[in-house]
């Protein structure tokens, strides 16, 4: 038997979407959509072309960035962002605990469950910036508005994940502790908390990270932090100071990411 | 097991002495940090405005009803722009993120020493900078409009997609790759038949997930002039046209809910 006789059947890679009508329909839909979207997009190419030298100047500003001439404003903004991040994470996580417990289906009575779920859903829906605009209107300009924004956003994130984690916990351990005659709070402390704690510490650190990133943005609408400084440097075309601020933000985020990785490993 | 002896009796305890002391010290310094931060913040806060907030909330809420529904006619184009910004931005990000993910993954990168750090740096910088800041930058450089928004969303999403994708590439099943290699396949064939099919579900899931996030983010890009419904939101707030603001917020809410539903459906279908 010779080896080079080709098999009459040819193998073909199985596609990701098995249904051919759906597969080709999706491609067709994508093509139509792209044509429509690109057709209605108004791009002012002359303005884009004018901007390119400015973009070059901006890139050049990174070598070297100017940390010095706006040092006071930058330091002030960064510190403000940092302590806004810390309090809003702590307060947000503290507020998330009751809402998270309330939003866990296996823990809370039905009416409480629905109320807490609603609170979580509402605080998750709107982007942080829209919340920040309103809180600036309510509480006045400054870091307090930013703090409230980030705390509310933290509740939406953390309470939801806490509730899901509690719903996924091992019911046997909870039952065992209950069988010893523990009261509700003892039950919470010895059965529920140890099961969700490691993951929750990790998530709190992750949220700290997110809050710092967000705190760099809420300043654009007047809610304190480094965002305001950054916005001003862009308005004045001081690209070298802007580059310095961006590098500091990237540096802090990297630092936070690495150290939170270490802390998480240490906790678990 | 930590035990405390009191006389001839022994009591069970959760932690031994060192652990307990470390924990207390942690709480002490943690509280100190929070109190210090709070102190800094309250120095920069005008408390009169804060106490006045309930009054303000009532006032603005009163001005927001009833919503001016006929304003919706003006909103269709900005909403279409918002969706385009999110979708085109996501597509752009995907196209750029895929090669970066392969360069960043330890098992597919051409060079661990030179290419991988560059790819990782691109991922980190793209992720650390919020899309609104990217937009702020791009609006100053290439001018206001939808185009700046698309690129801002794209830049922000590169890092997200590439990070999740390269982690998926690093976690693939090696046996399948080895099996393909054993048939005599070249590197490109190994990539196409051994690696790509394994990461395809993750890739599709991540892309749709990011699209969902991008819809949410593109609603605010207009605040810095990068197109979409945010421009109308900003204008209405500045003009104190609160009945228009409530219509815009409801439109944003509806868009976000629909996009979340779509993304949940698609991810459910894939996974």
Short mmCIF file of C-alpha atoms in Angstrom, two decimals:
data_model
loop_
_atom_site.label_atom_id
_atom_site.label_comp_id
_atom_site.label_asym_id
_atom_site.label_seq_id
_atom_site.Cartn_x
_atom_site.Cartn_y
_atom_site.Cartn_z
CA UNK A 1 0.00 0.00 0.00
CA UNK A 2 1.56 3.25 -1.04
CA UNK A 3 1.51 6.12 1.38
CA UNK A 4 0.98 8.94 -1.05
CA UNK A 5 -2.57 8.11 -2.16
CA UNK A 6 -4.63 11.07 -1.03
CA UNK A 7 -7.72 10.36 0.97
CA UNK A 8 -10.90 11.18 -0.95
CA UNK A 9 -12.20 13.19 2.01
CA UNK A 10 -10.54 16.39 3.08
CA UNK A 11 -10.48 17.54 6.69
CA UNK A 12 -11.62 21.08 7.34
CA UNK A 13 -11.31 23.06 10.50
CA UNK A 14 -14.59 23.23 12.45
CA UNK A 15 -15.79 26.84 12.56
CA UNK A 16 -16.41 28.69 15.86
CA UNK A 17 -20.08 29.20 15.05
CA UNK A 18 -21.49 25.93 13.80
CA UNK A 19 -24.66 27.25 12.15
CA UNK A 20 -23.67 28.46 8.63
CA UNK A 21 -26.66 30.80 8.28
CA UNK A 22 -25.80 32.54 11.54
CA UNK A 23 -22.08 32.62 10.66
CA UNK A 24 -22.53 34.23 7.23
CA UNK A 25 -25.35 36.40 8.59
CA UNK A 26 -23.01 37.80 11.23
CA UNK A 27 -20.31 38.56 8.64
CA UNK A 28 -22.85 40.23 6.37
CA UNK A 29 -24.27 42.22 9.29
CA UNK A 30 -20.78 43.32 10.25
CA UNK A 31 -20.04 44.47 6.69
CA UNK A 32 -23.29 46.45 6.43
CA UNK A 33 -22.74 47.97 9.85
CA UNK A 34 -19.15 49.00 9.05
CA UNK A 35 -20.27 50.62 5.80
CA UNK A 36 -22.99 52.56 7.63
CA UNK A 37 -20.80 53.54 10.58
CA UNK A 38 -17.84 54.68 8.51
CA UNK A 39 -20.21 56.42 6.10
CA UNK A 40 -21.82 58.55 8.80
CA UNK A 41 -18.62 59.33 10.66
CA UNK A 42 -17.50 62.87 10.00
CA UNK A 43 -13.74 63.11 10.03
CA UNK A 44 -12.15 66.46 9.42
CA UNK A 45 -8.97 65.22 7.73
CA UNK A 46 -7.45 68.68 7.37
CA UNK A 47 -7.80 69.18 11.12
CA UNK A 48 -6.27 65.75 11.74
CA UNK A 49 -3.38 66.62 9.43
CA UNK A 50 -2.88 69.91 11.24
CA UNK A 51 -2.75 68.02 14.51
CA UNK A 52 0.00 65.63 13.50
CA UNK A 53 2.92 68.01 14.20
CA UNK A 54 1.27 68.72 17.55
CA UNK A 55 1.15 64.98 18.18
CA UNK A 56 4.82 64.79 17.35
CA UNK A 57 5.52 67.57 19.83
CA UNK A 58 3.54 65.66 22.42
CA UNK A 59 5.52 62.48 21.83
CA UNK A 60 8.75 64.47 21.92
CA UNK A 61 7.65 65.88 25.29
CA UNK A 62 8.15 62.43 26.82
CA UNK A 63 11.90 62.75 26.15
CA UNK A 64 12.47 64.22 28.69
CA UNK A 65 9.25 64.98 30.57
CA UNK A 66 9.17 68.10 32.73
CA UNK A 67 8.65 67.12 36.36
CA UNK A 68 10.02 70.38 37.73
CA UNK A 69 8.27 73.51 36.54
CA UNK A 70 4.81 72.43 37.75
CA UNK A 71 6.14 70.30 40.61
CA UNK A 72 3.93 71.89 43.29
CA UNK A 73 0.69 71.45 41.38
CA UNK A 74 1.59 67.90 40.34
CA UNK A 75 2.56 66.83 43.86
CA UNK A 76 -0.60 68.39 45.26
CA UNK A 77 -2.80 66.67 42.69
CA UNK A 78 -1.14 63.27 43.10
CA UNK A 79 -1.41 63.39 46.91
CA UNK A 80 -5.04 64.45 46.64
CA UNK A 81 -5.72 61.55 44.28
CA UNK A 82 -3.94 59.14 46.62
CA UNK A 83 -5.83 60.03 49.77
CA UNK A 84 -9.10 60.25 47.90
CA UNK A 85 -8.41 56.72 46.71
CA UNK A 86 -7.67 55.45 50.22
CA UNK A 87 -10.75 56.86 51.96
CA UNK A 88 -13.16 56.10 49.17
CA UNK A 89 -11.98 52.49 49.03
CA UNK A 90 -12.25 52.08 52.82
CA UNK A 91 -15.65 53.75 53.06
CA UNK A 92 -16.91 52.03 49.92
CA UNK A 93 -15.87 48.59 51.16
CA UNK A 94 -17.35 49.28 54.61
CA UNK A 95 -20.66 50.31 53.02
CA UNK A 96 -20.53 47.30 50.71
CA UNK A 97 -20.59 44.83 53.60
CA UNK A 98 -24.23 45.45 54.65
CA UNK A 99 -25.36 45.78 51.02
CA UNK A 100 -23.42 42.69 49.99
CA UNK A 101 -24.92 40.65 52.84
CA UNK A 102 -28.34 41.97 51.92
CA UNK A 103 -27.89 41.15 48.25
CA UNK A 104 -26.93 37.51 48.91
CA UNK A 105 -29.91 35.32 48.08
CA UNK A 106 -29.08 32.65 50.66
CA UNK A 107 -28.74 35.10 53.53
CA UNK A 108 -31.29 37.87 53.24
CA UNK A 109 -35.07 37.76 53.33
CA UNK A 110 -36.68 38.49 49.95
CA UNK A 111 -37.64 42.20 50.42
CA UNK A 112 -34.16 43.10 51.72
CA UNK A 113 -32.62 41.13 48.85
CA UNK A 114 -34.53 43.09 46.22
CA UNK A 115 -33.75 46.48 47.80
CA UNK A 116 -30.03 45.75 48.07
CA UNK A 117 -29.87 44.33 44.52
CA UNK A 118 -31.56 47.51 43.27
CA UNK A 119 -29.06 49.74 45.09
CA UNK A 120 -26.15 47.75 43.63
CA UNK A 121 -27.61 47.78 40.12
CA UNK A 122 -28.24 51.53 40.17
CA UNK A 123 -24.76 52.41 41.42
CA UNK A 124 -23.22 50.20 38.72
CA UNK A 125 -25.14 51.51 35.73
CA UNK A 126 -23.83 55.02 35.28
CA UNK A 127 -20.19 55.72 34.44
CA UNK A 128 -18.22 57.29 37.28
CA UNK A 129 -17.93 60.57 35.43
CA UNK A 130 -21.68 61.10 35.19
CA UNK A 131 -21.98 60.38 38.92
CA UNK A 132 -19.13 62.82 39.52
CA UNK A 133 -20.88 65.60 37.58
CA UNK A 134 -23.92 65.25 39.79
CA UNK A 135 -21.99 64.97 43.03
CA UNK A 136 -20.07 68.11 42.13
CA UNK A 137 -23.42 69.86 41.73
CA UNK A 138 -24.60 68.50 45.07
CA UNK A 139 -21.48 68.83 47.25
CA UNK A 140 -19.59 71.63 45.52
CA UNK A 141 -16.20 71.50 43.76
CA UNK A 142 -13.38 69.63 45.40
CA UNK A 143 -12.25 66.21 46.60
CA UNK A 144 -15.38 65.53 48.67
CA UNK A 145 -17.44 65.08 45.50
CA UNK A 146 -14.76 62.76 44.12
CA UNK A 147 -14.72 60.79 47.35
CA UNK A 148 -18.50 60.28 47.23
CA UNK A 149 -18.35 59.29 43.55
CA UNK A 150 -15.66 56.68 44.07
CA UNK A 151 -17.35 55.32 47.22
CA UNK A 152 -20.64 54.84 45.39
CA UNK A 153 -18.87 53.19 42.45
CA UNK A 154 -17.02 50.93 44.90
CA UNK A 155 -20.31 49.81 46.47
CA UNK A 156 -21.65 48.87 43.05
CA UNK A 157 -18.57 46.78 42.30
CA UNK A 158 -17.72 45.29 45.68
CA UNK A 159 -21.19 44.57 47.07
CA UNK A 160 -22.11 42.68 43.90
CA UNK A 161 -19.01 40.48 44.03
CA UNK A 162 -19.35 39.96 47.79
CA UNK A 163 -22.96 38.86 47.35
CA UNK A 164 -22.00 36.46 44.56
CA UNK A 165 -19.19 35.03 46.66
CA UNK A 166 -21.52 34.47 49.62
CA UNK A 167 -24.02 32.78 47.34
CA UNK A 168 -21.28 30.42 46.14
CA UNK A 169 -19.99 29.50 49.60
CA UNK A 170 -19.94 25.99 50.98
CA UNK A 171 -23.27 25.46 52.73
CA UNK A 172 -21.98 22.50 54.78
CA UNK A 173 -19.56 24.61 56.82
CA UNK A 174 -22.25 27.19 57.44
CA UNK A 175 -24.61 24.49 58.62
CA UNK A 176 -21.98 22.93 60.87
CA UNK A 177 -21.36 26.22 62.66
CA UNK A 178 -25.09 26.82 62.99
CA UNK A 179 -25.48 23.34 64.52
CA UNK A 180 -23.17 24.29 67.38
CA UNK A 181 -25.83 26.77 68.47
CA UNK A 182 -24.12 29.91 67.17
CA UNK A 183 -26.12 33.12 66.98
CA UNK A 184 -26.52 35.02 63.71
CA UNK A 185 -23.48 37.24 64.18
CA UNK A 186 -21.33 34.35 65.42
CA UNK A 187 -22.48 32.37 62.42
CA UNK A 188 -21.48 35.25 60.14
CA UNK A 189 -18.12 35.61 61.86
CA UNK A 190 -17.11 31.93 61.96
CA UNK A 191 -18.91 30.39 58.97
CA UNK A 192 -19.36 33.02 56.29
CA UNK A 193 -16.46 35.41 56.83
CA UNK A 194 -13.57 32.88 56.72
CA UNK A 195 -14.92 31.49 53.45
CA UNK A 196 -15.16 34.79 51.60
CA UNK A 197 -12.30 36.68 53.24
CA UNK A 198 -9.28 35.76 51.05
CA UNK A 199 -11.02 36.60 47.80
CA UNK A 200 -12.53 39.74 49.27
CA UNK A 201 -9.16 41.10 50.40
CA UNK A 202 -7.86 40.54 46.91
CA UNK A 203 -10.84 42.34 45.41
CA UNK A 204 -10.47 45.27 47.82
CA UNK A 205 -6.88 45.72 46.63
CA UNK A 206 -8.03 45.47 43.03
CA UNK A 207 -10.66 48.12 43.71
CA UNK A 208 -8.02 50.36 45.32
CA UNK A 209 -6.17 50.11 42.03
CA UNK A 210 -9.29 50.98 40.00
CA UNK A 211 -10.15 53.86 42.32
CA UNK A 212 -6.75 55.41 41.81
CA UNK A 213 -7.17 55.22 38.05
CA UNK A 214 -10.64 56.74 38.31
CA UNK A 215 -9.48 59.43 40.72
CA UNK A 216 -7.21 60.64 37.93
CA UNK A 217 -10.31 61.26 35.83
CA UNK A 218 -12.97 62.70 38.10
CA UNK A 219 -10.87 65.86 38.38
CA UNK A 220 -11.78 66.69 34.78
CA UNK A 221 -15.30 67.56 35.93
CA UNK A 222 -14.10 69.31 39.08
CA UNK A 223 -14.13 66.53 41.65
CA UNK A 224 -10.53 66.86 42.84
CA UNK A 225 -7.39 64.84 42.21
CA UNK A 226 -4.69 64.84 39.57
CA UNK A 227 -7.24 65.00 36.72
CA UNK A 228 -7.74 68.74 37.20
CA UNK A 229 -4.00 69.37 36.95
CA UNK A 230 -3.76 67.17 33.88
CA UNK A 231 -6.67 68.95 32.23
CA UNK A 232 -5.04 72.33 32.83
CA UNK A 233 -1.71 71.23 31.37
CA UNK A 234 -3.50 70.06 28.21
CA UNK A 235 -5.48 73.30 27.97
CA UNK A 236 -2.23 75.25 28.12
CA UNK A 237 -0.46 72.92 25.67
CA UNK A 238 2.20 72.25 28.34
CA UNK A 239 2.83 68.81 26.91
CA UNK A 240 6.02 68.15 28.86
CA UNK A 241 4.23 68.57 32.20
CA UNK A 242 1.34 66.43 30.91
CA UNK A 243 3.85 63.74 29.94
CA UNK A 244 5.30 63.88 33.46
CA UNK A 245 1.85 63.45 35.02
CA UNK A 246 1.00 60.53 32.72
CA UNK A 247 4.28 58.81 33.56
CA UNK A 248 3.60 59.26 37.29
CA UNK A 249 0.13 57.76 36.89
CA UNK A 250 1.49 54.79 34.95
CA UNK A 251 4.22 54.34 37.56
CA UNK A 252 1.81 54.36 40.50
CA UNK A 253 -0.59 51.97 38.76
CA UNK A 254 2.26 49.56 37.99
CA UNK A 255 3.50 49.77 41.57
CA UNK A 256 -0.01 49.16 42.92
CA UNK A 257 -0.49 46.21 40.60
CA UNK A 258 2.76 44.51 41.58
CA UNK A 259 2.37 45.11 45.32
CA UNK A 260 -1.26 44.01 45.35
CA UNK A 261 -0.16 40.83 43.61
CA UNK A 262 2.34 40.21 46.42
CA UNK A 263 -0.16 41.01 49.18
CA UNK A 264 -2.74 38.72 47.61
CA UNK A 265 -0.25 35.85 47.49
CA UNK A 266 0.65 36.51 51.13
CA UNK A 267 -2.98 36.56 52.26
CA UNK A 268 -4.07 33.39 50.46
CA UNK B 1 -3.46 25.08 67.19
CA UNK B 2 -3.08 28.21 69.35
CA UNK B 3 -4.21 27.53 72.88
CA UNK B 4 -4.31 29.81 75.89
CA UNK B 5 -3.67 28.24 79.28
CA UNK B 6 -5.51 29.75 82.24
CA UNK B 7 -4.72 27.80 85.42
CA UNK B 8 -5.17 24.15 84.54
CA UNK B 9 -7.72 24.85 81.83
CA UNK B 10 -6.90 25.35 78.17
CA UNK B 11 -8.91 27.55 75.82
CA UNK B 12 -8.95 27.36 72.05
CA UNK B 13 -8.08 30.59 70.27
CA UNK B 14 -8.20 31.60 66.65
CA UNK B 15 -4.70 33.14 66.51
CA UNK B 16 -1.47 32.88 68.46
CA UNK B 17 0.07 35.93 70.12
CA UNK B 18 2.29 37.09 67.22
CA UNK B 19 -0.54 36.83 64.73
CA UNK B 20 -2.85 38.72 67.04
CA UNK B 21 -0.32 41.50 67.63
CA UNK B 22 0.40 41.83 63.90
CA UNK B 23 -3.30 42.07 63.25
CA UNK B 24 -3.77 44.78 65.86
CA UNK B 25 -0.78 46.73 64.54
CA UNK B 26 -2.25 46.46 61.06
CA UNK B 27 -5.58 47.82 62.25
CA UNK B 28 -3.83 50.61 64.17
CA UNK B 29 -1.78 51.86 61.22
CA UNK B 30 -4.67 51.35 58.83
CA UNK B 31 -6.95 53.48 60.97
CA UNK B 32 -4.23 56.09 61.34
CA UNK B 33 -3.84 56.25 57.56
CA UNK B 34 -7.57 56.63 56.98
CA UNK B 35 -7.93 59.30 59.65
CA UNK B 36 -5.01 61.25 58.20
CA UNK B 37 -6.50 61.04 54.72
CA UNK B 38 -9.87 62.16 56.03
CA UNK B 39 -8.21 65.11 57.74
CA UNK B 40 -6.57 66.23 54.48
CA UNK B 41 -9.85 65.92 52.66
CA UNK B 42 -11.90 67.84 55.20
CA UNK B 43 -9.37 70.67 55.03
CA UNK B 44 -10.08 71.05 51.32
CA UNK B 45 -13.83 70.72 51.66
CA UNK B 46 -16.26 73.56 52.13
CA UNK B 47 -18.56 71.87 54.60
CA UNK B 48 -21.35 74.38 54.14
CA UNK B 49 -21.92 73.05 50.62
CA UNK B 50 -21.87 69.47 51.89
CA UNK B 51 -24.53 70.14 54.52
CA UNK B 52 -26.55 71.95 51.89
CA UNK B 53 -26.51 68.87 49.61
CA UNK B 54 -29.95 67.43 50.52
CA UNK B 55 -31.51 70.74 49.56
CA UNK B 56 -29.59 70.71 46.25
CA UNK B 57 -30.63 67.13 45.52
CA UNK B 58 -34.28 68.03 46.04
CA UNK B 59 -33.93 71.14 43.93
CA UNK B 60 -32.27 69.44 40.95
CA UNK B 61 -34.55 66.40 41.15
CA UNK B 62 -37.52 68.77 41.03
CA UNK B 63 -36.15 70.50 37.95
CA UNK B 64 -35.51 67.21 36.14
CA UNK B 65 -39.17 66.18 35.94
CA UNK B 66 -41.00 65.96 33.70
CA UNK B 67 -38.42 64.84 31.09
CA UNK B 68 -38.62 66.75 27.81
CA UNK B 69 -39.36 63.78 25.59
CA UNK B 70 -39.30 65.65 22.25
CA UNK B 71 -35.58 66.25 22.87
CA UNK B 72 -35.11 62.58 21.91
CA UNK B 73 -35.34 63.59 18.23
CA UNK B 74 -32.04 65.44 18.63
CA UNK B 75 -30.46 62.51 20.45
CA UNK B 76 -30.66 59.75 17.82
CA UNK B 77 -27.57 60.91 15.90
CA UNK B 78 -25.38 61.31 19.03
CA UNK B 79 -26.55 57.90 20.26
CA UNK B 80 -25.60 56.34 16.90
CA UNK B 81 -22.22 58.08 17.19
CA UNK B 82 -21.78 56.74 20.72
CA UNK B 83 -22.41 53.17 19.58
CA UNK B 84 -20.05 53.67 16.63
CA UNK B 85 -17.31 55.00 18.88
CA UNK B 86 -17.57 51.94 21.10
CA UNK B 87 -17.80 49.42 18.26
CA UNK B 88 -15.16 50.84 15.92
CA UNK B 89 -12.87 51.50 18.89
CA UNK B 90 -13.24 47.89 20.02
CA UNK B 91 -12.53 46.61 16.49
CA UNK B 92 -9.43 48.79 16.24
CA UNK B 93 -8.25 47.57 19.64
CA UNK B 94 -8.76 43.92 18.67
CA UNK B 95 -6.72 44.29 15.49
CA UNK B 96 -3.81 45.80 17.41
CA UNK B 97 -4.15 43.73 20.58
CA UNK B 98 -3.91 40.29 18.97
CA UNK B 99 -0.28 40.56 17.79
CA UNK B 100 0.68 42.29 21.05
CA UNK B 101 -0.87 39.44 23.03
CA UNK B 102 1.18 36.88 21.07
CA UNK B 103 4.32 38.95 21.64
CA UNK B 104 3.58 39.18 25.36
CA UNK B 105 2.75 35.54 26.03
CA UNK B 106 5.77 33.66 27.35
CA UNK B 107 5.19 30.65 25.12
CA UNK B 108 4.68 32.45 21.80
CA UNK B 109 6.88 35.53 22.08
CA UNK B 110 9.76 35.73 19.59
CA UNK B 111 12.08 37.02 22.32
CA UNK B 112 11.56 36.92 26.08
CA UNK B 113 14.32 39.44 26.62
CA UNK B 114 13.49 42.15 24.08
CA UNK B 115 10.00 41.82 22.59
CA UNK B 116 8.11 40.70 25.69
CA UNK B 117 8.98 43.71 27.92
CA UNK B 118 7.99 46.11 25.13
CA UNK B 119 4.65 44.36 24.67
CA UNK B 120 4.05 44.34 28.43
CA UNK B 121 4.87 48.04 28.64
CA UNK B 122 2.38 48.83 25.87
CA UNK B 123 -0.25 46.81 27.75
CA UNK B 124 0.40 48.55 31.07
CA UNK B 125 0.43 52.08 29.67
CA UNK B 126 -2.72 51.49 27.69
CA UNK B 127 -4.46 50.09 30.76
CA UNK B 128 -3.31 52.70 33.26
CA UNK B 129 -4.68 55.63 31.32
CA UNK B 130 -8.43 56.04 31.36
CA UNK B 131 -10.20 56.45 28.04
CA UNK B 132 -11.29 59.94 29.07
CA UNK B 133 -7.64 60.97 29.46
CA UNK B 134 -6.78 59.39 26.13
CA UNK B 135 -9.66 61.40 24.69
CA UNK B 136 -8.45 64.59 26.35
CA UNK B 137 -5.05 64.04 24.77
CA UNK B 138 -6.37 63.14 21.33
CA UNK B 139 -8.79 66.05 21.24
CA UNK B 140 -5.88 68.47 21.74
CA UNK B 141 -3.86 66.68 19.09
CA UNK B 142 -6.28 65.72 16.29
CA UNK B 143 -9.20 67.95 17.15
CA UNK B 144 -12.65 67.30 18.61
CA UNK B 145 -15.04 64.80 17.08
CA UNK B 146 -15.97 61.17 16.77
CA UNK B 147 -12.59 60.17 15.32
CA UNK B 148 -10.76 61.19 18.52
CA UNK B 149 -13.31 59.17 20.50
CA UNK B 150 -12.79 56.04 18.42
CA UNK B 151 -9.03 56.21 18.83
CA UNK B 152 -9.30 56.96 22.56
CA UNK B 153 -11.53 53.93 23.13
CA UNK B 154 -9.23 51.86 20.94
CA UNK B 155 -6.08 52.86 22.83
CA UNK B 156 -7.65 52.14 26.19
CA UNK B 157 -8.96 48.75 25.07
CA UNK B 158 -5.69 47.45 23.58
CA UNK B 159 -4.25 46.79 27.02
CA UNK B 160 -7.40 45.15 28.34
CA UNK B 161 -7.88 42.78 25.41
CA UNK B 162 -4.17 42.00 25.08
CA UNK B 163 -3.75 41.28 28.80
CA UNK B 164 -6.64 38.83 29.05
CA UNK B 165 -5.67 37.26 25.75
CA UNK B 166 -2.02 36.72 26.60
CA UNK B 167 -2.98 35.16 29.92
CA UNK B 168 -5.23 32.79 27.99
CA UNK B 169 -2.39 31.98 25.58
CA UNK B 170 -0.08 31.17 28.48
CA UNK B 171 -2.64 28.80 29.97
CA UNK B 172 -3.27 26.70 26.85
CA UNK B 173 -3.08 22.95 26.85
CA UNK B 174 0.46 21.99 25.74
CA UNK B 175 -0.48 18.48 24.61
CA UNK B 176 -2.47 19.82 21.67
CA UNK B 177 0.42 22.02 20.56
CA UNK B 178 2.77 19.08 20.82
CA UNK B 179 0.41 16.89 18.82
CA UNK B 180 0.28 19.44 16.01
CA UNK B 181 4.07 19.85 16.09
CA UNK B 182 4.45 16.06 15.87
CA UNK B 183 2.60 16.02 12.54
CA UNK B 184 5.43 18.13 11.12
CA UNK B 185 3.64 21.47 11.14
CA UNK B 186 5.63 24.69 10.83
CA UNK B 187 5.40 27.47 13.43
CA UNK B 188 2.60 29.28 11.58
CA UNK B 189 0.60 26.07 11.29
CA UNK B 190 1.12 25.31 14.97
CA UNK B 191 -0.22 28.77 15.74
CA UNK B 192 -3.22 28.35 13.47
CA UNK B 193 -4.17 24.77 14.38
CA UNK B 194 -2.74 24.30 17.88
CA UNK B 195 -3.08 27.62 19.68
CA UNK B 196 -5.76 29.72 17.97
CA UNK B 197 -8.62 27.19 18.35
CA UNK B 198 -7.88 26.98 22.08
CA UNK B 199 -8.04 30.71 22.73
CA UNK B 200 -10.91 31.48 20.35
CA UNK B 201 -13.72 31.32 22.97
CA UNK B 202 -11.76 33.53 25.39
CA UNK B 203 -10.98 35.94 22.59
CA UNK B 204 -14.62 36.29 21.54
CA UNK B 205 -15.79 36.58 25.15
CA UNK B 206 -13.21 39.24 26.01
CA UNK B 207 -13.99 41.26 22.89
CA UNK B 208 -17.71 41.33 23.60
CA UNK B 209 -17.10 42.13 27.26
CA UNK B 210 -14.86 45.03 26.33
CA UNK B 211 -17.43 46.27 23.81
CA UNK B 212 -19.97 46.36 26.63
CA UNK B 213 -17.60 48.39 28.83
CA UNK B 214 -16.80 50.67 25.90
CA UNK B 215 -20.46 51.53 25.31
CA UNK B 216 -20.55 52.74 28.90
CA UNK B 217 -17.33 54.73 28.55
CA UNK B 218 -18.15 56.25 25.19
CA UNK B 219 -21.24 57.92 26.66
CA UNK B 220 -18.99 60.30 28.60
CA UNK B 221 -16.25 60.99 26.04
CA UNK B 222 -18.25 63.96 24.78
CA UNK B 223 -17.48 65.82 28.01
CA UNK B 224 -14.00 66.54 26.65
CA UNK B 225 -15.26 66.97 23.09
CA UNK B 226 -14.63 63.52 21.66
CA UNK B 227 -18.09 62.94 20.19
CA UNK B 228 -21.14 60.98 21.22
CA UNK B 229 -24.01 61.74 23.56
CA UNK B 230 -21.69 63.25 26.19
CA UNK B 231 -21.56 66.47 24.14
CA UNK B 232 -25.32 66.92 24.55
CA UNK B 233 -25.06 66.00 28.23
CA UNK B 234 -22.36 68.57 28.83
CA UNK B 235 -24.23 71.27 26.92
CA UNK B 236 -27.51 70.57 28.71
CA UNK B 237 -25.87 70.66 32.14
CA UNK B 238 -24.05 73.89 31.34
CA UNK B 239 -27.32 75.45 30.15
CA UNK B 240 -29.08 74.14 33.27
CA UNK B 241 -31.58 72.41 30.97
CA UNK B 242 -32.39 69.75 33.54
CA UNK B 243 -35.41 68.34 31.72
CA UNK B 244 -33.08 67.53 28.80
CA UNK B 245 -30.51 66.05 31.18
CA UNK B 246 -33.04 63.55 32.48
CA UNK B 247 -33.91 62.46 28.91
CA UNK B 248 -30.20 61.98 28.16
CA UNK B 249 -29.65 60.00 31.34
CA UNK B 250 -32.57 57.73 30.50
CA UNK B 251 -31.17 57.25 26.99
CA UNK B 252 -27.77 56.35 28.44
CA UNK B 253 -29.43 53.97 30.89
CA UNK B 254 -31.37 52.24 28.10
CA UNK B 255 -28.24 51.92 25.92
CA UNK B 256 -26.19 50.49 28.75
CA UNK B 257 -28.86 47.97 29.71
CA UNK B 258 -29.31 46.84 26.08
CA UNK B 259 -25.56 46.47 25.56
CA UNK B 260 -25.23 44.50 28.78
CA UNK B 261 -28.05 42.21 27.68
CA UNK B 262 -26.48 41.68 24.25
CA UNK B 263 -23.07 40.96 25.73
CA UNK B 264 -24.51 38.53 28.28
CA UNK B 265 -26.42 36.70 25.51
CA UNK B 266 -23.39 36.46 23.23
CA UNK B 267 -21.06 35.30 26.00
CA UNK B 268 -23.62 32.74 27.08
CA UNK B 269 -23.83 31.46 23.50
CA UNK B 270 -20.04 31.13 23.22
CA UNK B 271 -19.12 29.64 26.57
#
